Amino acid sequence: MGKRFHRPPRIPSWVLRRFIPESDNTFLSGDFDEVYNNILEKRGRTAARRWYWIQLLCWIPLILWNSMRWSMTMFKNYLKITLRNLRRQKAYSLINIAGLSVGIACAMLIFLVVRYEFTYECFHENADRIFRINIEHTKLERNYSSRYSPVPLAPAMCEEIPEVTHFARIAELRQIQVAYGDRKFYEENVRFVDPGILEMFTFPLIAGDKNTALSDLHSIVITEEMAVKYFGKEDPLGKTLVLLNRMPLWVKGVIKNHPASTNIHPDFLVPLENLRALFDDNFFDNWVSQQLFSFVMLAEGASAAEAEAKIQHAFNRHVRQDDGRLLSLDRLNRMHLFSDTAPTGNIDSLVILLAVGGLILLIACINFMNLATARSAKRAREVGLRKVVGAAKRQLIRQFIGESLIYTAISMVLALFLVHVFLPVLNGLTGQSLVLSQIYQKCILASMAGIFLFVGFVSGCYPAFILSSVQPTTILRGTMETGKQGVLFRKILVVAQFAISIILIISTMIFGRQLNFLLSKNLGFKKDGIVVIRNDRSTSRQTLQPLKSELLSDSRVLGVAGSQMLPSSIGMYNTVTWEGALEGREISIMFNRVDYDFLKTFEIGLVAGRQFSPEFPGDMRAESGAGGMENSRSIIINEEAMRQFGWENPIGKKVIESYDEERTHYNVVGVIKDFHFNSLRESIRPLKLFCSTSNNRYISVKIPLKDLDETLKFIKRTWKRHYPDVPFDYFFLDRVFEQTYQAETSLKKLFHYFSGLAVFIGCLGLLGLASYAAERRSKEIGIRKVLGASSQQIVMLLSKDFSRWVLAANIFAWPAAYFAMRSWLGGYAYRINLNSQLVYFFLAGAAALSIALITVAFQSVKAALTDPVKCMKVE
């Protein structure tokens, strides 16, 4: 009876078998097992196990060292082969590296743009604990969301809810005149705030003490930029700035300039209590009106959902039971893209950009795979000889993926250079402030490493498996046929490549058409040739008649009108019911205060009734809280309001405004045509106009476009005579619309450049494939030329296959582009008819085909002009 075999310890046995080279595995593992069993019989299990573990500790370092040494040797060999192939096939290598470099650079630039948008407000140390209180109100199944909240809300919540540790309110008062001696400017970023803002937000002070900078009612904190603007090289601390010609404030702090990635960038911080000098006491106790931003900071570990529920419950105790307003918390570092009300960033555009970056990177990978599989026959003998001398399939796969990674590494270096060169161009297109140093942050480096590995493996995996699967007997005959499957795969990749390019070209065209539609659409009022002068709050309630009379005395001035808001940006609304409405029926209606010449200056059409006129005292009568219907004030409504009221003959009918417990009646004296007073992303809403000559926040002057400089000088001189203490601050109304659709303009430009790059990368691949096809068919070309084929016939022969591929790409690209563009256009209330733009789908396909044919023709003509004798000698 033979000796009984005992298995060695499981863990050390598995480790040894795992690390021992495959060639030595059977021999060494058998020896280890035999010695283990001998020691076990003679000295026992403990001694045998101890010996086995000692062998493990002694062998593993040696095995690892040999493995590393051989890996380095093989890496040097792979690197040498790769560099040798680079030298031998310069054109092929250049095409591959150029395509990968451009694709990776595009992906990196797009990633930088997207990441930048996600960093908004993240520099605040407490960004994840600071929340803005939003309010949502539902009326007649329509939601009205607001970022503004009642003035007393935040301090009440801080007092009543334990989770709320700090609060800060921010009141925006735009067009505030700030003066220091003779230096007077209108400022858009003056904010009236609670002192706690310096505790909650990260606004680092470079001068002053944050604990006392806003403690005094007559103090003010400014940014570095404003300190230079008003004081130059003087020390700003202790200097006096005068707001609104009547509010002296002493500079008690200077904060660092805000980073670009923020939407909260006040240039002047003024204690909120100063608003008592501008508004009555009811302003601070009013729970109905929503006047400012309210921010609260929660305790560490506090649940936002629980705090939100408590804030809603506490809010309900301060307002009437049927108020119906719902409160929500918007986290500071999510507000830019994911706000519950009106995000200032566009997450949809970022998703589109990420998709574009991924598609361009995919095109670059397709290029590599296509060219590598097409050129695989060139390396047939190398693969065959390596297999004959014992190279395993996994070793070949490792070699070719390693070569792909080396190509990718070279491309990454060139891509970094391209990013460095084109980063300023990208900043100009997007309005961002990206800097090259951001590339070397940890998350960016990690992403670059991910791109490197992804591109390297994806680009090299298919060629590696194709090359490693070839039979040595077939290879050593001198050729390697990839067969119909390989050819079909290359065709699929080319079709996919150009389908992506065509989608991007179509998207660029449709973006341009929609943007042109937005900028050229008849808005219902005149916007060209309108100069808008910003008025000071201290003089906005003065009558404009002397100024208007002098301006209109010049034939170059065609009209002058004062208004509280411009017709392009009416944002205030209230709730009304109307004569004949069902009980409890109400709607929200936008409103604006305008003077007698507003409709005439902006050429807003009248549908029924009359315009405001000094001949009718009721047009200017003040609202009466409980006045009778016969004393009601005159208003003009738009067609949309008339439709929602259900009126056919609106003149003389009444609109009733509800505010808290008061009801005010208005008499409709006119109906104007609908005009777009907000972005074309939104549909036209009901509107009412009041007549007022004492709300002239903006003064609009209509002038001809010729002799523009002289006309502006005349307006400025006239302005200075009437308002010597008020700066002449003006802009052209049509510029407002360009800014409104800046996001669309940037997106169009980005698509224009990136679609061009996608086509460029695709053409590089076609150039390589055409070169390979011409080389592979050189003998056929020579025979055809000997038999009388013309150069034109040779060019057609080589071009027709590629033409079919590009035409086939349209079959897949057109439906995909149609559905993508239909989804994007769905975000606009007013948009082009996509079905009427189908000609651009054909144009995109024709453009892609033309570019592809030009690319292929370059190589085809070269092959067609080659001496047939040389062609016959090739094989």
PDB file of C-alpha atoms in Angstrom, residues 180-417:
ATOM      1  CA  TYR A 180     -16.649 109.789  -3.744  1.00  0.00           C
ATOM      2  CA  GLY A 181     -15.948 113.437  -4.391  1.00  0.00           C
ATOM      3  CA  ASP A 182     -16.158 114.008  -8.132  1.00  0.00           C
ATOM      4  CA  ARG A 183     -16.198 110.298  -8.913  1.00  0.00           C
ATOM      5  CA  LYS A 184     -19.796 109.206  -9.456  1.00  0.00           C
ATOM      6  CA  PHE A 185     -20.896 105.928 -10.956  1.00  0.00           C
ATOM      7  CA  TYR A 186     -24.015 103.813 -11.221  1.00  0.00           C
ATOM      8  CA  GLU A 187     -23.402 100.462  -9.565  1.00  0.00           C
ATOM      9  CA  GLU A 188     -25.335  97.270 -10.239  1.00  0.00           C
ATOM     10  CA  ASN A 189     -23.888  95.215  -7.370  1.00  0.00           C
ATOM     11  CA  VAL A 190     -24.814  97.214  -4.270  1.00  0.00           C
ATOM     12  CA  ARG A 191     -26.335  94.801  -1.745  1.00  0.00           C
ATOM     13  CA  PHE A 192     -28.039  95.595   1.547  1.00  0.00           C
ATOM     14  CA  VAL A 193     -27.255  92.704   3.877  1.00  0.00           C
ATOM     15  CA  ASP A 194     -27.301  91.431   7.433  1.00  0.00           C
ATOM     16  CA  PRO A 195     -23.939  91.536   9.263  1.00  0.00           C
ATOM     17  CA  GLY A 196     -24.036  87.730   9.508  1.00  0.00           C
ATOM     18  CA  ILE A 197     -23.201  87.437   5.837  1.00  0.00           C
ATOM     19  CA  LEU A 198     -19.483  87.684   6.649  1.00  0.00           C
ATOM     20  CA  GLU A 199     -19.833  84.762   9.066  1.00  0.00           C
ATOM     21  CA  MET A 200     -21.812  82.535   6.689  1.00  0.00           C
ATOM     22  CA  PHE A 201     -20.158  83.220   3.352  1.00  0.00           C
ATOM     23  CA  THR A 202     -16.459  83.069   2.561  1.00  0.00           C
ATOM     24  CA  PHE A 203     -15.732  86.697   1.693  1.00  0.00           C
ATOM     25  CA  PRO A 204     -12.128  87.053   2.966  1.00  0.00           C
ATOM     26  CA  LEU A 205     -11.280  90.528   4.264  1.00  0.00           C
ATOM     27  CA  ILE A 206      -7.912  91.962   3.297  1.00  0.00           C
ATOM     28  CA  ALA A 207      -8.571  95.074   5.401  1.00  0.00           C
ATOM     29  CA  GLY A 208     -10.824  95.540   8.411  1.00  0.00           C
ATOM     30  CA  ASP A 209     -12.349  93.163  10.951  1.00  0.00           C
ATOM     31  CA  LYS A 210     -15.211  90.942   9.803  1.00  0.00           C
ATOM     32  CA  ASN A 211     -16.732  90.998  13.314  1.00  0.00           C
ATOM     33  CA  THR A 212     -17.204  94.772  13.257  1.00  0.00           C
ATOM     34  CA  ALA A 213     -17.089  95.711   9.551  1.00  0.00           C
ATOM     35  CA  LEU A 214     -20.900  95.796   9.244  1.00  0.00           C
ATOM     36  CA  SER A 215     -21.852  96.345  12.869  1.00  0.00           C
ATOM     37  CA  ASP A 216     -22.286 100.108  12.427  1.00  0.00           C
ATOM     38  CA  LEU A 217     -25.368 101.348  10.556  1.00  0.00           C
ATOM     39  CA  HIS A 218     -23.236 103.815   8.571  1.00  0.00           C
ATOM     40  CA  SER A 219     -20.537 101.319   7.540  1.00  0.00           C
ATOM     41  CA  ILE A 220     -19.842  99.779   4.157  1.00  0.00           C
ATOM     42  CA  VAL A 221     -17.600  96.952   2.908  1.00  0.00           C
ATOM     43  CA  ILE A 222     -16.253  97.025  -0.660  1.00  0.00           C
ATOM     44  CA  THR A 223     -14.211  94.776  -2.942  1.00  0.00           C
ATOM     45  CA  GLU A 224     -10.591  95.349  -3.974  1.00  0.00           C
ATOM     46  CA  GLU A 225     -11.762  96.344  -7.455  1.00  0.00           C
ATOM     47  CA  MET A 226     -14.093  99.028  -6.105  1.00  0.00           C
ATOM     48  CA  ALA A 227     -11.377 100.300  -3.749  1.00  0.00           C
ATOM     49  CA  VAL A 228      -9.111 100.931  -6.727  1.00  0.00           C
ATOM     50  CA  LYS A 229     -11.962 102.383  -8.779  1.00  0.00           C
ATOM     51  CA  TYR A 230     -12.919 105.012  -6.181  1.00  0.00           C
ATOM     52  CA  PHE A 231      -9.747 105.569  -4.158  1.00  0.00           C
ATOM     53  CA  GLY A 232      -6.884 104.594  -6.426  1.00  0.00           C
ATOM     54  CA  LYS A 233      -3.777 104.055  -4.301  1.00  0.00           C
ATOM     55  CA  GLU A 234      -5.274 105.719  -1.213  1.00  0.00           C
ATOM     56  CA  ASP A 235      -6.089 103.652   1.867  1.00  0.00           C
ATOM     57  CA  PRO A 236      -9.870 103.116   1.600  1.00  0.00           C
ATOM     58  CA  LEU A 237     -10.493 102.465   5.330  1.00  0.00           C
ATOM     59  CA  GLY A 238     -12.271 105.393   6.924  1.00  0.00           C
ATOM     60  CA  LYS A 239     -13.114 107.049   3.604  1.00  0.00           C
ATOM     61  CA  THR A 240     -16.715 108.123   2.938  1.00  0.00           C
ATOM     62  CA  LEU A 241     -18.849 106.911   0.055  1.00  0.00           C
ATOM     63  CA  VAL A 242     -22.208 108.584  -0.571  1.00  0.00           C
ATOM     64  CA  LEU A 243     -25.095 106.476  -1.864  1.00  0.00           C
ATOM     65  CA  LEU A 244     -28.078 108.055  -3.614  1.00  0.00           C
ATOM     66  CA  ASN A 245     -26.730 111.562  -2.876  1.00  0.00           C
ATOM     67  CA  ARG A 246     -28.019 111.279   0.696  1.00  0.00           C
ATOM     68  CA  MET A 247     -26.532 108.243   2.447  1.00  0.00           C
ATOM     69  CA  PRO A 248     -22.920 108.751   3.685  1.00  0.00           C
ATOM     70  CA  LEU A 249     -21.186 105.489   4.618  1.00  0.00           C
ATOM     71  CA  TRP A 250     -17.701 104.886   6.007  1.00  0.00           C
ATOM     72  CA  VAL A 251     -15.548 102.126   4.503  1.00  0.00           C
ATOM     73  CA  LYS A 252     -14.788  99.681   7.304  1.00  0.00           C
ATOM     74  CA  GLY A 253     -13.621  96.678   5.289  1.00  0.00           C
ATOM     75  CA  VAL A 254     -12.240  95.537   1.960  1.00  0.00           C
ATOM     76  CA  ILE A 255     -12.888  92.007   0.735  1.00  0.00           C
ATOM     77  CA  LYS A 256     -11.032  90.052  -1.922  1.00  0.00           C
ATOM     78  CA  ASN A 257     -12.380  90.171  -5.438  1.00  0.00           C
ATOM     79  CA  HIS A 258     -14.865  87.372  -5.957  1.00  0.00           C
ATOM     80  CA  PRO A 259     -13.865  84.339  -8.016  1.00  0.00           C
ATOM     81  CA  ALA A 260     -15.507  84.026 -11.417  1.00  0.00           C
ATOM     82  CA  SER A 261     -17.397  80.874 -10.417  1.00  0.00           C
ATOM     83  CA  THR A 262     -20.060  82.587  -8.319  1.00  0.00           C
ATOM     84  CA  ASN A 263     -23.427  84.224  -8.825  1.00  0.00           C
ATOM     85  CA  ILE A 264     -23.211  86.028  -5.488  1.00  0.00           C
ATOM     86  CA  HIS A 265     -20.689  88.788  -6.131  1.00  0.00           C
ATOM     87  CA  PRO A 266     -21.622  92.007  -4.294  1.00  0.00           C
ATOM     88  CA  ASP A 267     -19.229  94.896  -4.837  1.00  0.00           C
ATOM     89  CA  PHE A 268     -20.707  96.870  -1.921  1.00  0.00           C
ATOM     90  CA  LEU A 269     -22.085  95.431   1.331  1.00  0.00           C
ATOM     91  CA  VAL A 270     -24.340  97.852   3.215  1.00  0.00           C
ATOM     92  CA  PRO A 271     -26.179  97.096   6.503  1.00  0.00           C
ATOM     93  CA  LEU A 272     -29.779  96.148   5.738  1.00  0.00           C
ATOM     94  CA  GLU A 273     -31.165  98.564   8.332  1.00  0.00           C
ATOM     95  CA  ASN A 274     -30.280 101.434   5.983  1.00  0.00           C
ATOM     96  CA  LEU A 275     -33.321 100.470   3.921  1.00  0.00           C
ATOM     97  CA  ARG A 276     -35.502 102.096   6.599  1.00  0.00           C
ATOM     98  CA  ALA A 277     -34.427 105.402   5.089  1.00  0.00           C
ATOM     99  CA  LEU A 278     -35.727 104.300   1.680  1.00  0.00           C
ATOM    100  CA  PHE A 279     -38.862 102.358   2.605  1.00  0.00           C
ATOM    101  CA  ASP A 280     -41.523 102.653   5.291  1.00  0.00           C
ATOM    102  CA  ASP A 281     -41.498 100.484   8.425  1.00  0.00           C
ATOM    103  CA  ASN A 282     -43.979  98.084   6.851  1.00  0.00           C
ATOM    104  CA  PHE A 283     -41.159  96.856   4.612  1.00  0.00           C
ATOM    105  CA  PHE A 284     -39.508  95.014   7.528  1.00  0.00           C
ATOM    106  CA  ASP A 285     -42.759  93.560   8.905  1.00  0.00           C
ATOM    107  CA  ASN A 286     -44.461  92.499   5.665  1.00  0.00           C
ATOM    108  CA  TRP A 287     -45.032  88.729   5.411  1.00  0.00           C
ATOM    109  CA  VAL A 288     -46.945  89.028   2.127  1.00  0.00           C
ATOM    110  CA  SER A 289     -44.496  90.696  -0.269  1.00  0.00           C
ATOM    111  CA  GLN A 290     -41.365  88.826  -1.340  1.00  0.00           C
ATOM    112  CA  GLN A 291     -38.628  91.431  -1.448  1.00  0.00           C
ATOM    113  CA  LEU A 292     -35.178  89.851  -0.935  1.00  0.00           C
ATOM    114  CA  PHE A 293     -33.069  86.709  -0.777  1.00  0.00           C
ATOM    115  CA  SER A 294     -33.101  84.837   2.527  1.00  0.00           C
ATOM    116  CA  PHE A 295     -30.187  82.524   3.340  1.00  0.00           C
ATOM    117  CA  VAL A 296     -29.976  80.294   6.409  1.00  0.00           C
ATOM    118  CA  MET A 297     -27.163  78.082   7.671  1.00  0.00           C
ATOM    119  CA  LEU A 298     -28.013  74.767   9.306  1.00  0.00           C
ATOM    120  CA  ALA A 299     -26.146  73.129  12.157  1.00  0.00           C
ATOM    121  CA  GLU A 300     -23.622  70.416  11.242  1.00  0.00           C
ATOM    122  CA  GLY A 301     -25.368  67.108  10.649  1.00  0.00           C
ATOM    123  CA  ALA A 302     -28.835  68.688  10.507  1.00  0.00           C
ATOM    124  CA  SER A 303     -31.242  67.200   7.983  1.00  0.00           C
ATOM    125  CA  ALA A 304     -32.265  69.665   5.283  1.00  0.00           C
ATOM    126  CA  ALA A 305     -35.586  67.877   4.766  1.00  0.00           C
ATOM    127  CA  GLU A 306     -36.488  68.071   8.465  1.00  0.00           C
ATOM    128  CA  ALA A 307     -35.411  71.729   8.639  1.00  0.00           C
ATOM    129  CA  GLU A 308     -37.495  72.508   5.551  1.00  0.00           C
ATOM    130  CA  ALA A 309     -40.595  70.970   7.150  1.00  0.00           C
ATOM    131  CA  LYS A 310     -40.067  72.967  10.352  1.00  0.00           C
ATOM    132  CA  ILE A 311     -39.535  76.194   8.401  1.00  0.00           C
ATOM    133  CA  GLN A 312     -42.792  75.614   6.520  1.00  0.00           C
ATOM    134  CA  HIS A 313     -44.649  74.981   9.782  1.00  0.00           C
ATOM    135  CA  ALA A 314     -43.183  78.106  11.396  1.00  0.00           C
ATOM    136  CA  PHE A 315     -43.954  80.197   8.296  1.00  0.00           C
ATOM    137  CA  ASN A 316     -47.595  79.102   8.381  1.00  0.00           C
ATOM    138  CA  ARG A 317     -47.919  80.506  11.914  1.00  0.00           C
ATOM    139  CA  HIS A 318     -47.040  83.996  10.631  1.00  0.00           C
ATOM    140  CA  VAL A 319     -49.335  84.133   7.594  1.00  0.00           C
ATOM    141  CA  ARG A 320     -53.010  83.579   6.998  1.00  0.00           C
ATOM    142  CA  GLN A 321     -54.229  80.019   6.767  1.00  0.00           C
ATOM    143  CA  ASP A 322     -55.215  80.153   3.076  1.00  0.00           C
ATOM    144  CA  ASP A 323     -51.849  81.635   2.024  1.00  0.00           C
ATOM    145  CA  GLY A 324     -50.949  78.562  -0.032  1.00  0.00           C
ATOM    146  CA  ARG A 325     -47.231  79.319  -0.350  1.00  0.00           C
ATOM    147  CA  LEU A 326     -44.783  76.419  -0.093  1.00  0.00           C
ATOM    148  CA  LEU A 327     -41.206  76.943   1.098  1.00  0.00           C
ATOM    149  CA  SER A 328     -38.200  74.955  -0.052  1.00  0.00           C
ATOM    150  CA  LEU A 329     -34.467  75.009   0.657  1.00  0.00           C
ATOM    151  CA  ASP A 330     -31.972  75.426  -2.183  1.00  0.00           C
ATOM    152  CA  ARG A 331     -28.462  74.261  -1.280  1.00  0.00           C
ATOM    153  CA  LEU A 332     -25.899  76.947  -2.115  1.00  0.00           C
ATOM    154  CA  ASN A 333     -23.485  74.736  -4.045  1.00  0.00           C
ATOM    155  CA  ARG A 334     -26.319  73.342  -6.207  1.00  0.00           C
ATOM    156  CA  MET A 335     -28.154  76.561  -7.022  1.00  0.00           C
ATOM    157  CA  HIS A 336     -26.245  77.338 -10.197  1.00  0.00           C
ATOM    158  CA  LEU A 337     -27.370  74.223 -12.077  1.00  0.00           C
ATOM    159  CA  PHE A 338     -30.064  72.556  -9.983  1.00  0.00           C
ATOM    160  CA  SER A 339     -32.058  75.359  -8.393  1.00  0.00           C
ATOM    161  CA  ASP A 340     -35.712  74.676  -7.599  1.00  0.00           C
ATOM    162  CA  THR A 341     -36.614  78.085  -9.064  1.00  0.00           C
ATOM    163  CA  ALA A 342     -34.464  79.547 -11.838  1.00  0.00           C
ATOM    164  CA  PRO A 343     -30.991  78.024 -12.204  1.00  0.00           C
ATOM    165  CA  THR A 344     -28.451  80.457 -13.616  1.00  0.00           C
ATOM    166  CA  GLY A 345     -26.570  77.676 -15.407  1.00  0.00           C
ATOM    167  CA  ASN A 346     -27.858  75.342 -18.094  1.00  0.00           C
ATOM    168  CA  ILE A 347     -27.461  71.682 -17.214  1.00  0.00           C
ATOM    169  CA  ASP A 348     -28.955  70.620 -20.568  1.00  0.00           C
ATOM    170  CA  SER A 349     -26.198  72.440 -22.462  1.00  0.00           C
ATOM    171  CA  LEU A 350     -23.573  70.742 -20.290  1.00  0.00           C
ATOM    172  CA  VAL A 351     -25.061  67.321 -20.996  1.00  0.00           C
ATOM    173  CA  ILE A 352     -24.979  68.124 -24.717  1.00  0.00           C
ATOM    174  CA  LEU A 353     -21.353  69.239 -24.467  1.00  0.00           C
ATOM    175  CA  LEU A 354     -20.364  66.091 -22.561  1.00  0.00           C
ATOM    176  CA  ALA A 355     -22.061  63.994 -25.223  1.00  0.00           C
ATOM    177  CA  VAL A 356     -20.186  65.897 -27.942  1.00  0.00           C
ATOM    178  CA  GLY A 357     -16.869  65.382 -26.134  1.00  0.00           C
ATOM    179  CA  GLY A 358     -17.557  61.668 -25.783  1.00  0.00           C
ATOM    180  CA  LEU A 359     -18.534  61.371 -29.447  1.00  0.00           C
ATOM    181  CA  ILE A 360     -15.404  63.152 -30.661  1.00  0.00           C
ATOM    182  CA  LEU A 361     -13.262  60.918 -28.460  1.00  0.00           C
ATOM    183  CA  LEU A 362     -15.110  57.911 -29.864  1.00  0.00           C
ATOM    184  CA  ILE A 363     -14.403  59.092 -33.429  1.00  0.00           C
ATOM    185  CA  ALA A 364     -10.702  59.323 -32.580  1.00  0.00           C
ATOM    186  CA  CYS A 365     -10.768  55.778 -31.147  1.00  0.00           C
ATOM    187  CA  ILE A 366     -12.590  54.509 -34.239  1.00  0.00           C
ATOM    188  CA  ASN A 367      -9.842  56.020 -36.379  1.00  0.00           C
ATOM    189  CA  PHE A 368      -7.183  54.117 -34.486  1.00  0.00           C
ATOM    190  CA  MET A 369      -9.083  50.827 -34.594  1.00  0.00           C
ATOM    191  CA  ASN A 370      -9.857  51.206 -38.293  1.00  0.00           C
ATOM    192  CA  LEU A 371      -6.312  51.968 -39.336  1.00  0.00           C
ATOM    193  CA  ALA A 372      -4.822  49.334 -37.032  1.00  0.00           C
ATOM    194  CA  THR A 373      -7.041  46.530 -38.368  1.00  0.00           C
ATOM    195  CA  ALA A 374      -6.550  47.690 -41.961  1.00  0.00           C
ATOM    196  CA  ARG A 375      -2.778  47.721 -41.522  1.00  0.00           C
ATOM    197  CA  SER A 376      -2.672  44.426 -39.647  1.00  0.00           C
ATOM    198  CA  ALA A 377      -1.506  42.520 -42.730  1.00  0.00           C
ATOM    199  CA  LYS A 378       1.720  44.548 -42.671  1.00  0.00           C
ATOM    200  CA  ARG A 379       2.691  42.834 -39.439  1.00  0.00           C
ATOM    201  CA  ALA A 380       1.755  39.291 -40.465  1.00  0.00           C
ATOM    202  CA  ARG A 381       5.277  37.853 -40.439  1.00  0.00           C
ATOM    203  CA  GLU A 382       6.092  39.445 -37.081  1.00  0.00           C
ATOM    204  CA  VAL A 383       3.012  37.871 -35.483  1.00  0.00           C
ATOM    205  CA  GLY A 384       3.646  34.520 -37.166  1.00  0.00           C
ATOM    206  CA  LEU A 385       7.281  34.288 -36.079  1.00  0.00           C
ATOM    207  CA  ARG A 386       6.415  35.241 -32.506  1.00  0.00           C
ATOM    208  CA  LYS A 387       3.782  32.502 -32.414  1.00  0.00           C
ATOM    209  CA  VAL A 388       6.137  29.917 -33.889  1.00  0.00           C
ATOM    210  CA  VAL A 389       8.798  30.619 -31.256  1.00  0.00           C
ATOM    211  CA  GLY A 390       6.224  30.204 -28.477  1.00  0.00           C
ATOM    212  CA  ALA A 391       4.498  33.544 -27.906  1.00  0.00           C
ATOM    213  CA  ALA A 392       1.149  32.992 -26.229  1.00  0.00           C
ATOM    214  CA  LYS A 393      -2.011  34.783 -27.338  1.00  0.00           C
ATOM    215  CA  ARG A 394      -2.166  36.852 -24.131  1.00  0.00           C
ATOM    216  CA  GLN A 395       1.412  38.008 -24.713  1.00  0.00           C
ATOM    217  CA  LEU A 396       0.499  39.257 -28.179  1.00  0.00           C
ATOM    218  CA  ILE A 397      -2.600  40.981 -26.843  1.00  0.00           C
ATOM    219  CA  ARG A 398      -0.460  42.606 -24.152  1.00  0.00           C
ATOM    220  CA  GLN A 399       2.032  43.760 -26.777  1.00  0.00           C
ATOM    221  CA  PHE A 400      -0.512  45.410 -29.076  1.00  0.00           C
ATOM    222  CA  ILE A 401      -2.490  47.021 -26.257  1.00  0.00           C
ATOM    223  CA  GLY A 402       0.844  48.260 -24.911  1.00  0.00           C
ATOM    224  CA  GLU A 403       1.599  49.798 -28.309  1.00  0.00           C
ATOM    225  CA  SER A 404      -1.829  51.430 -28.271  1.00  0.00           C
ATOM    226  CA  LEU A 405      -1.080  52.865 -24.829  1.00  0.00           C
ATOM    227  CA  ILE A 406       2.242  54.248 -26.078  1.00  0.00           C
ATOM    228  CA  TYR A 407       0.469  55.919 -29.011  1.00  0.00           C
ATOM    229  CA  THR A 408      -2.078  57.305 -26.556  1.00  0.00           C
ATOM    230  CA  ALA A 409       0.647  58.581 -24.225  1.00  0.00           C
ATOM    231  CA  ILE A 410       2.275  60.487 -27.092  1.00  0.00           C
ATOM    232  CA  SER A 411      -1.141  61.814 -28.082  1.00  0.00           C
ATOM    233  CA  MET A 412      -1.839  62.891 -24.481  1.00  0.00           C
ATOM    234  CA  VAL A 413       1.319  65.013 -24.448  1.00  0.00           C
ATOM    235  CA  LEU A 414       0.342  66.682 -27.730  1.00  0.00           C
ATOM    236  CA  ALA A 415      -3.244  67.091 -26.457  1.00  0.00           C
ATOM    237  CA  LEU A 416      -1.965  68.969 -23.399  1.00  0.00           C
ATOM    238  CA  PHE A 417      -0.086  71.301 -25.727  1.00  0.00           C
TER     239      PHE A 417
END
